[in-house]
Coordinates of N, CA, C and O in Angstrom, one line a residue:
M1 N 205.2 115.9 104.8 CA 203.9 115.1 104.6 C 203.9 114.6 103.1 O 204.2 115.4 102.2
T2 N 203.6 113.4 103.0 CA 203.6 112.8 101.6 C 202.2 113.0 101.0 O 201.3 113.4 101.7
R3 N 202.2 112.8 99.7 CA 200.9 113.0 99.0 C 199.8 112.1 99.5 O 198.6 112.4 99.4
S4 N 200.2 110.9 99.9 CA 199.2 109.9 100.3 C 198.6 110.2 101.7 O 197.5 109.8 102.0
E5 N 199.3 111.1 102.5 CA 198.7 111.5 103.8 C 197.7 112.6 103.5 O 198.0 113.6 102.9
K6 N 196.6 112.5 104.2 CA 195.6 113.5 104.0 C 195.4 114.2 105.4 O 195.4 113.6 106.4
V7 N 195.2 115.5 105.3 CA 194.9 116.3 106.5 C 193.4 116.2 106.8 O 192.6 116.6 105.9
I8 N 193.0 115.7 107.9 CA 191.6 115.6 108.2 C 191.3 116.7 109.2 O 191.8 116.8 110.3
R9 N 190.5 117.6 108.7 CA 190.0 118.7 109.5 C 188.6 118.5 110.1 O 187.8 118.0 109.4
P10 N 188.4 118.9 111.3 CA 187.0 118.7 111.8 C 186.0 119.6 111.1 O 186.4 120.7 110.6
L11 N 184.8 119.1 111.0 CA 183.7 119.9 110.4 C 183.4 121.1 111.2 O 183.6 121.1 112.5
P12 N 183.0 122.2 110.6 CA 182.6 123.4 111.4 C 181.5 123.1 112.4 O 180.7 122.2 112.1
L13 N 181.4 123.8 113.5 CA 180.4 123.5 114.5 C 179.0 123.6 113.9 O 178.2 122.8 114.3
S14 N 178.8 124.6 113.0 CA 177.4 124.7 112.5 C 177.0 123.5 111.7 O 175.8 123.1 111.7
V15 N 177.9 122.8 111.1 CA 177.6 121.6 110.3 C 177.5 120.4 111.3 O 176.6 119.5 111.1
R16 N 178.3 120.3 112.3 CA 178.2 119.2 113.3 C 176.9 119.2 114.0 O 176.4 118.1 114.4
K17 N 176.4 120.4 114.3 CA 175.1 120.4 115.1 C 173.9 120.2 114.3 O 172.8 120.2 114.8
R18 N 174.0 120.0 113.0 CA 172.9 119.8 112.1 C 172.0 118.7 112.5 O 172.5 117.6 112.8
V19 N 170.7 118.9 112.4 CA 169.8 117.8 112.7 C 169.1 117.4 111.4 O 169.2 118.1 110.4
G20 N 168.3 116.3 111.4 CA 167.6 115.9 110.2 C 166.5 116.8 109.9 O 166.2 117.8 110.6
P21 N 165.9 116.6 108.7 CA 164.8 117.4 108.3 C 163.6 117.5 109.3 O 163.3 116.5 109.9
Q22 N 163.1 118.7 109.4 CA 161.9 118.8 110.3 C 160.7 119.0 109.3 O 160.7 119.8 108.4
K23 N 159.7 118.1 109.5 CA 158.6 118.1 108.5 C 157.3 118.6 109.1 O 157.0 118.5 110.3
K24 N 156.6 119.3 108.2 CA 155.2 119.8 108.6 C 154.5 120.0 107.3 O 155.1 120.5 106.3
N25 N 153.2 119.6 107.2 CA 152.4 119.7 106.0 C 153.1 119.0 104.8 O 152.9 119.3 103.7
G26 N 153.8 117.9 105.1 CA 154.5 117.2 104.0 C 155.7 117.9 103.5 O 156.4 117.4 102.6
L27 N 156.1 119.0 104.0 CA 157.3 119.8 103.6 C 158.4 119.6 104.6 O 158.1 119.6 105.8
A28 N 159.6 119.5 104.1 CA 160.8 119.4 105.0 C 161.6 120.6 105.1 O 161.8 121.3 104.0
A29 N 162.1 120.9 106.2 CA 163.0 122.1 106.4 C 164.3 121.6 107.1 O 164.2 120.7 107.9
V30 N 165.4 122.1 106.7 CA 166.7 121.8 107.3 C 167.3 123.1 107.8 O 167.0 124.2 107.4
E31 N 168.2 122.9 108.7 CA 168.9 124.1 109.3 C 169.8 124.8 108.3 O 170.5 124.1 107.5
V32 N 169.8 126.1 108.4 CA 170.8 126.9 107.6 C 172.2 126.7 108.2 O 172.3 126.8 109.4
V33 N 173.1 126.4 107.3 CA 174.5 126.1 107.8 C 175.4 127.3 107.7 O 176.6 127.2 108.1
T34 N 175.0 128.4 107.2 CA 175.9 129.6 107.1 C 175.3 130.7 108.0 O 174.2 130.8 108.2
D35 N 176.3 131.6 108.4 CA 175.9 132.7 109.2 C 175.6 133.9 108.3 O 175.2 135.0 108.8
R36 N 175.9 133.8 107.0 CA 175.8 135.0 106.1 C 174.3 135.0 105.6 O 173.7 134.0 105.4
P37 N 173.9 136.2 105.3 CA 172.5 136.3 104.7 C 172.5 135.6 103.3 O 173.4 135.8 102.5
T38 N 171.5 134.7 103.2 CA 171.4 133.9 102.0 C 170.1 134.1 101.3 O 169.0 134.1 102.0
V39 N 170.1 134.3 100.0 CA 168.8 134.4 99.3 C 168.7 133.1 98.5 O 169.6 132.8 97.7
M40 N 167.6 132.4 98.6 CA 167.4 131.2 97.9 C 166.4 131.5 96.8 O 165.4 132.2 97.0
D41 N 166.7 130.9 95.6 CA 165.8 131.1 94.4 C 165.5 129.7 93.8 O 166.4 129.0 93.4
F42 N 164.2 129.4 93.8 CA 163.8 128.1 93.2 C 163.0 128.4 92.0 O 162.1 129.3 92.0
D43 N 163.2 127.7 90.9 CA 162.5 127.9 89.6 C 162.0 126.5 89.2 O 162.7 125.6 88.9
F44 N 160.7 126.4 89.1 CA 160.0 125.2 88.6 C 159.2 125.5 87.4 O 158.1 126.0 87.4
P45 N 159.9 125.2 86.2 CA 159.2 125.6 84.9 C 158.1 124.7 84.5 O 157.3 125.1 83.6
H46 N 157.9 123.6 85.2 CA 156.9 122.6 84.7 C 155.9 122.4 85.9 O 155.7 121.2 86.3
F47 N 155.2 123.4 86.4 CA 154.2 123.3 87.4 C 152.9 123.0 86.7 O 152.5 123.7 85.8
T48 N 152.2 121.9 87.1 CA 150.9 121.5 86.5 C 149.9 121.4 87.6 O 150.2 121.0 88.7
H49 N 148.6 121.8 87.2 CA 147.5 121.6 88.1 C 146.3 121.5 87.2 O 146.3 121.6 86.0
I50 N 145.1 121.3 87.8 CA 143.9 121.2 87.1 C 143.1 122.5 87.2 O 142.9 123.0 88.3
C51 N 142.7 123.0 86.0 CA 142.0 124.3 86.0 C 140.7 124.2 86.7 O 139.9 123.2 86.4
A52 N 140.4 125.0 87.6 CA 139.2 125.0 88.4 C 137.9 125.4 87.6 O 136.8 125.1 88.0
F53 N 138.2 126.0 86.4 CA 137.1 126.4 85.6 C 136.7 125.4 84.5 O 135.6 125.0 84.3
T54 N 137.8 124.9 83.8 CA 137.5 124.0 82.7 C 137.8 122.5 83.0 O 137.5 121.6 82.3
Y55 N 138.4 122.2 84.2 CA 138.8 120.9 84.6 C 139.8 120.2 83.7 O 139.9 119.0 83.7
G56 N 140.4 121.0 82.9 CA 141.5 120.5 82.1 C 142.9 120.8 82.7 O 143.0 121.5 83.7
P57 N 143.9 120.1 82.2 CA 145.2 120.4 82.7 C 145.7 121.8 82.4 O 145.4 122.4 81.4
D58 N 146.4 122.4 83.4 CA 146.8 123.7 83.3 C 148.3 123.7 83.6 O 148.8 123.0 84.5
F59 N 149.1 124.6 83.0 CA 150.5 124.6 83.1 C 151.0 126.0 83.6 O 150.3 127.0 83.2
A60 N 152.0 126.1 84.3 CA 152.6 127.3 84.8 C 154.0 127.2 85.2 O 154.6 126.0 85.2
R61 N 154.7 128.3 85.4 CA 156.0 128.3 86.0 C 156.0 128.9 87.4 O 155.4 130.0 87.5
V62 N 156.6 128.2 88.3 CA 156.6 128.7 89.7 C 158.0 129.1 90.1 O 158.9 128.3 89.9
R63 N 158.1 130.4 90.6 CA 159.4 130.8 91.1 C 159.2 131.2 92.5 O 158.3 132.0 92.8
I64 N 160.1 130.7 93.4 CA 160.1 131.0 94.8 C 161.4 131.6 95.2 O 162.5 131.1 94.9
R65 N 161.4 132.8 95.8 CA 162.6 133.5 96.3 C 162.4 133.8 97.7 O 161.3 134.3 98.1
C66 N 163.4 133.5 98.6 CA 163.2 133.7 100.0 C 164.6 134.0 100.6 O 165.6 133.7 100.1
R67 N 164.5 134.6 101.8 CA 165.6 134.8 102.7 C 165.3 134.1 104.0 O 164.6 134.5 104.8
P68 N 165.9 132.8 104.1 CA 165.6 132.0 105.3 C 166.4 132.6 106.5 O 167.4 133.2 106.4
D69 N 165.9 132.2 107.7 CA 166.6 132.6 108.9 C 167.3 131.4 109.5 O 168.5 131.2 109.3
Q70 N 166.6 130.6 110.2 CA 167.2 129.4 110.9 C 166.9 128.1 110.1 O 167.7 127.2 110.1
L71 N 165.8 128.0 109.4 CA 165.4 126.9 108.6 C 165.3 127.2 107.1 O 164.8 128.3 106.8
M72 N 165.7 126.3 106.2 CA 165.5 126.5 104.8 C 164.8 125.3 104.2 O 164.7 124.3 104.8
L73 N 164.3 125.5 103.0 CA 163.6 124.4 102.3 C 164.5 123.3 101.8 O 165.6 123.6 101.4
E74 N 164.0 122.1 101.9 CA 164.7 121.0 101.3 C 164.2 120.8 99.9 O 163.0 120.7 99.7
V75 N 165.1 120.9 98.9 CA 164.6 121.0 97.5 C 163.8 119.8 97.0 O 162.8 120.0 96.4
K76 N 164.3 118.6 97.2 CA 163.6 117.5 96.7 C 162.2 117.4 97.3 O 161.2 117.0 96.6
N77 N 162.1 117.7 98.5 CA 160.8 117.7 99.2 C 159.8 118.7 98.6 O 158.6 118.5 98.5
L78 N 160.4 119.9 98.4 CA 159.6 121.0 97.8 C 159.1 120.6 96.4 O 158.0 120.9 96.0
Q79 N 159.9 119.9 95.6 CA 159.5 119.4 94.3 C 158.4 118.4 94.4 O 157.4 118.5 93.7
K80 N 158.4 117.5 95.4 CA 157.3 116.6 95.6 C 156.0 117.3 96.0 O 154.9 117.0 95.6
Y81 N 156.2 118.3 96.9 CA 155.0 119.1 97.3 C 154.4 119.8 96.1 O 153.1 119.8 96.0
L82 N 155.2 120.4 95.2 CA 154.6 121.0 94.0 C 154.0 120.0 93.0 O 153.0 120.3 92.3
W83 N 154.5 118.8 93.0 CA 153.9 117.7 92.2 C 152.5 117.4 92.6 O 151.7 116.9 91.8
H84 N 152.2 117.5 93.9 CA 150.9 117.1 94.4 C 149.8 118.0 93.8 O 148.6 117.6 93.8
F85 N 150.1 119.1 93.2 CA 149.1 120.0 92.6 C 148.6 119.4 91.3 O 147.6 119.9 90.8
R86 N 149.2 118.4 90.8 CA 148.8 117.8 89.5 C 147.4 117.3 89.6 O 146.7 117.3 88.6
G87 N 146.9 116.9 90.7 CA 145.5 116.4 90.9 C 144.6 117.4 91.6 O 143.5 117.0 92.0
V88 N 145.0 118.7 91.8 CA 144.2 119.7 92.5 C 143.6 120.6 91.6 O 144.2 121.2 90.7
K89 N 142.3 120.9 91.8 CA 141.5 121.8 91.0 C 141.7 123.2 91.6 O 141.2 123.5 92.7
V90 N 142.5 124.0 91.0 CA 142.8 125.3 91.5 C 143.2 126.3 90.4 O 143.8 125.9 89.4
F91 N 142.9 127.6 90.6 CA 143.4 128.6 89.6 C 144.9 128.8 89.9 O 145.3 128.7 91.1
G92 N 145.7 129.2 88.9 CA 147.1 129.5 89.1 C 147.3 130.6 90.1 O 148.3 130.5 90.9
E93 N 146.5 131.6 90.1 CA 146.7 132.7 91.0 C 146.4 132.3 92.4 O 147.0 132.8 93.4
E94 N 145.4 131.4 92.6 CA 145.1 130.9 93.9 C 146.2 130.0 94.4 O 146.5 130.0 95.6
A95 N 146.9 129.2 93.5 CA 147.9 128.3 93.9 C 149.1 129.1 94.5 O 149.8 128.6 95.4
A96 N 149.4 130.3 94.0 CA 150.5 131.1 94.5 C 150.3 131.4 96.0 O 151.2 131.3 96.8
G97 N 149.0 131.8 96.4 CA 148.7 132.0 97.8 C 148.8 130.8 98.6 O 149.3 130.8 99.8
I98 N 148.4 129.7 98.1 CA 148.4 128.4 98.9 C 149.9 128.0 99.1 O 150.2 127.6 100.2
I99 N 150.7 128.1 98.1 CA 152.1 127.7 98.2 C 152.8 128.6 99.2 O 153.5 128.1 100.1
L100 N 152.6 129.9 99.2 CA 153.2 130.8 100.1 C 152.8 130.5 101.5 O 153.6 130.4 102.4
T101 N 151.5 130.3 101.8 CA 151.0 130.0 103.1 C 151.6 128.8 103.7 O 152.0 128.7 104.8
D102 N 151.6 127.7 102.9 CA 152.2 126.5 103.3 C 153.7 126.6 103.7 O 154.2 126.1 104.7
L103 N 154.4 127.3 102.8 CA 155.9 127.4 103.0 C 156.2 128.3 104.2 O 157.1 128.0 105.0
V104 N 155.4 129.4 104.5 CA 155.6 130.2 105.6 C 155.4 129.5 106.9 O 156.1 129.7 107.9
E105 N 154.5 128.5 106.9 CA 154.2 127.7 108.1 C 155.4 126.8 108.4 O 155.6 126.4 109.6
V106 N 156.1 126.4 107.4 CA 157.2 125.4 107.6 C 158.5 126.0 108.0 O 159.2 125.5 108.8
I107 N 159.0 127.0 107.2 CA 160.3 127.5 107.5 C 160.3 128.9 108.2 O 159.3 129.6 108.2
D108 N 161.4 129.1 108.9 CA 161.6 130.4 109.6 C 162.3 131.3 108.6 O 163.4 131.1 108.2
L109 N 161.6 132.4 108.2 CA 162.1 133.2 107.2 C 162.0 134.7 107.5 O 161.2 135.1 108.3
V110 N 162.8 135.5 106.8 CA 162.7 136.9 106.9 C 161.7 137.5 105.8 O 160.9 138.3 106.1
W111 N 161.8 137.0 104.6 CA 160.9 137.3 103.6 C 160.8 136.3 102.5 O 161.7 135.5 102.3
M112 N 159.7 136.2 101.8 CA 159.5 135.2 100.7 C 158.6 135.8 99.7 O 157.6 136.5 100.0
Q113 N 158.8 135.4 98.4 CA 157.9 135.7 97.3 C 157.7 134.5 96.5 O 158.6 133.7 96.3
V114 N 156.4 134.3 96.0 CA 156.0 133.3 95.1 C 155.4 133.9 93.9 O 154.5 134.7 94.0
L115 N 156.0 133.6 92.8 CA 155.5 134.1 91.5 C 155.1 132.9 90.6 O 155.8 132.0 90.4
V116 N 153.8 133.0 90.2 CA 153.3 131.9 89.3 C 153.0 132.6 88.0 O 152.2 133.6 87.9
E117 N 153.6 132.1 86.9 CA 153.5 132.7 85.5 C 152.8 131.6 84.7 O 153.4 130.5 84.5
S118 N 151.7 132.0 84.1 CA 151.0 131.1 83.2 C 151.5 131.4 81.8 O 151.7 132.6 81.5
P119 N 151.5 130.4 80.9 CA 151.9 130.7 79.5 C 150.9 131.6 78.8 O 149.8 131.7 79.2
V120 N 151.3 132.2 77.7 CA 150.5 133.1 77.0 C 149.3 132.3 76.4 O 149.5 131.2 75.7
R121 N 148.1 132.8 76.6 CA 146.9 132.2 76.1 C 146.1 133.3 75.5 O 145.8 134.3 76.2
A122 N 145.7 133.3 74.3 CA 144.8 134.3 73.6 C 145.5 135.7 73.8 O 144.8 136.6 74.1
F123 N 146.8 135.7 73.6 CA 147.6 136.9 73.7 C 147.6 137.5 75.1 O 147.9 138.7 75.2
V124 N 147.4 136.7 76.1 CA 147.4 137.3 77.5 C 148.4 136.4 78.3 O 148.4 135.2 78.3
L125 N 149.4 137.1 78.9 CA 150.3 136.5 79.9 C 149.9 136.8 81.3 O 149.7 138.0 81.6
S126 N 149.6 135.8 82.1 CA 149.1 136.0 83.4 C 150.3 135.7 84.4 O 151.0 134.7 84.3
K127 N 150.4 136.6 85.4 CA 151.4 136.5 86.5 C 150.7 136.8 87.8 O 149.9 137.7 87.9
A128 N 151.0 135.9 88.8 CA 150.5 136.2 90.2 C 151.6 136.2 91.1 O 152.4 135.2 91.2
L129 N 151.8 137.3 91.9 CA 152.9 137.4 92.8 C 152.3 137.7 94.2 O 151.5 138.6 94.4
V130 N 152.7 136.8 95.1 CA 152.4 137.0 96.5 C 153.6 137.1 97.3 O 154.7 136.5 97.0
E131 N 153.6 137.9 98.4 CA 154.8 138.2 99.2 C 154.5 138.1 100.7 O 153.4 138.5 101.1
H132 N 155.5 137.7 101.4 CA 155.4 137.7 102.9 C 156.7 138.2 103.4 O 157.8 137.9 102.9
S133 N 156.7 139.1 104.4 CA 157.9 139.6 105.0 C 157.6 140.0 106.4 O 156.6 140.4 106.8
D134 N 158.6 139.7 107.2 CA 158.6 140.0 108.6 C 159.4 141.3 108.8 O 160.7 141.3 108.8
Q135 N 158.7 142.4 108.8 CA 159.4 143.7 108.8 C 160.4 143.9 109.9 O 161.4 144.5 109.8
N136 N 160.1 143.3 111.1 CA 161.0 143.5 112.2 C 162.3 142.8 111.9 O 163.4 143.3 112.2
R137 N 162.3 141.6 111.3 CA 163.5 140.9 111.0 C 164.3 141.6 109.8 O 165.5 141.7 109.8
V138 N 163.5 142.2 108.9 CA 164.2 142.9 107.8 C 165.0 144.0 108.3 O 166.2 144.3 107.9
V139 N 164.5 144.8 109.3 CA 165.2 145.9 110.0 C 166.3 145.3 110.9 O 167.5 145.8 110.8
D140 N 166.0 144.3 111.7 CA 167.0 143.8 112.7 C 168.2 143.2 112.0 O 169.3 143.3 112.4
Y141 N 168.0 142.4 110.9 CA 169.1 141.8 110.2 C 169.8 142.6 109.2 O 170.8 142.2 108.7
G142 N 169.2 143.8 109.0 CA 169.9 144.7 108.0 C 169.9 144.1 106.6 O 170.9 144.3 105.9
V143 N 168.8 143.5 106.2 CA 168.8 142.8 104.9 C 167.8 143.5 104.0 O 167.4 143.0 103.0
G144 N 167.5 144.7 104.3 CA 166.5 145.5 103.4 C 167.1 145.6 102.0 O 166.4 145.6 101.0
H145 N 168.4 145.8 101.9 CA 169.0 145.9 100.6 C 168.9 144.6 99.8 O 168.7 144.6 98.6
L146 N 168.9 143.5 100.5 CA 168.7 142.2 99.8 C 167.3 142.1 99.3 O 167.0 141.7 98.2
L147 N 166.3 142.5 100.1 CA 164.9 142.5 99.7 C 164.7 143.3 98.5 O 164.0 142.9 97.6
E148 N 165.3 144.5 98.5 CA 165.1 145.4 97.3 C 165.8 144.9 96.1 O 165.3 144.9 95.0
R149 N 167.0 144.3 96.3 CA 167.8 143.9 95.2 C 167.3 142.6 94.5 O 167.3 142.5 93.3
Y150 N 166.7 141.7 95.3 CA 166.4 140.4 94.7 C 164.8 140.3 94.6 O 164.4 139.2 94.3
R151 N 164.1 141.3 94.8 CA 162.6 141.2 94.7 C 162.2 141.0 93.2 O 162.8 141.6 92.3
F152 N 161.2 140.2 93.0 CA 160.7 140.0 91.7 C 160.0 141.3 91.2 O 159.4 141.9 92.0
V153 N 160.1 141.6 90.0 CA 159.5 142.8 89.4 C 158.5 142.3 88.3 O 159.0 141.6 87.4
L154 N 157.3 142.7 88.4 CA 156.3 142.4 87.4 C 156.4 143.3 86.2 O 156.8 144.4 86.2

């Protein structure tokens, strides 16, 4: 075989069966293409929203960690979803719960954590952590060690 000849191998079955993004609540989910347990970690250091108390701009860092099952988050779409909070009057701690609820409705997952960290103000660092886990799947899939290893610690 010469260098100019390329070997064309067929795509794996899991990739060939892929479908387009499935959308719900403005969020898109795509199929997971690996059979191995995968932990996804998203970090958005520039999360902005409007403070529900002062009506001024508020800033935070949002970290999302999850173990998807059949569907996983599409990153660009997740970024647009978080951008929509720029015009929403909400406390940062409340935003963590809203984000978790919306994401759990969209993707099929074993467990997920959302951590919202506000910058230091008046010598106080604020963190809000919300978690969702399907204990039956954690046991069935044998991923308890992943949950313990990759869990956010306050």
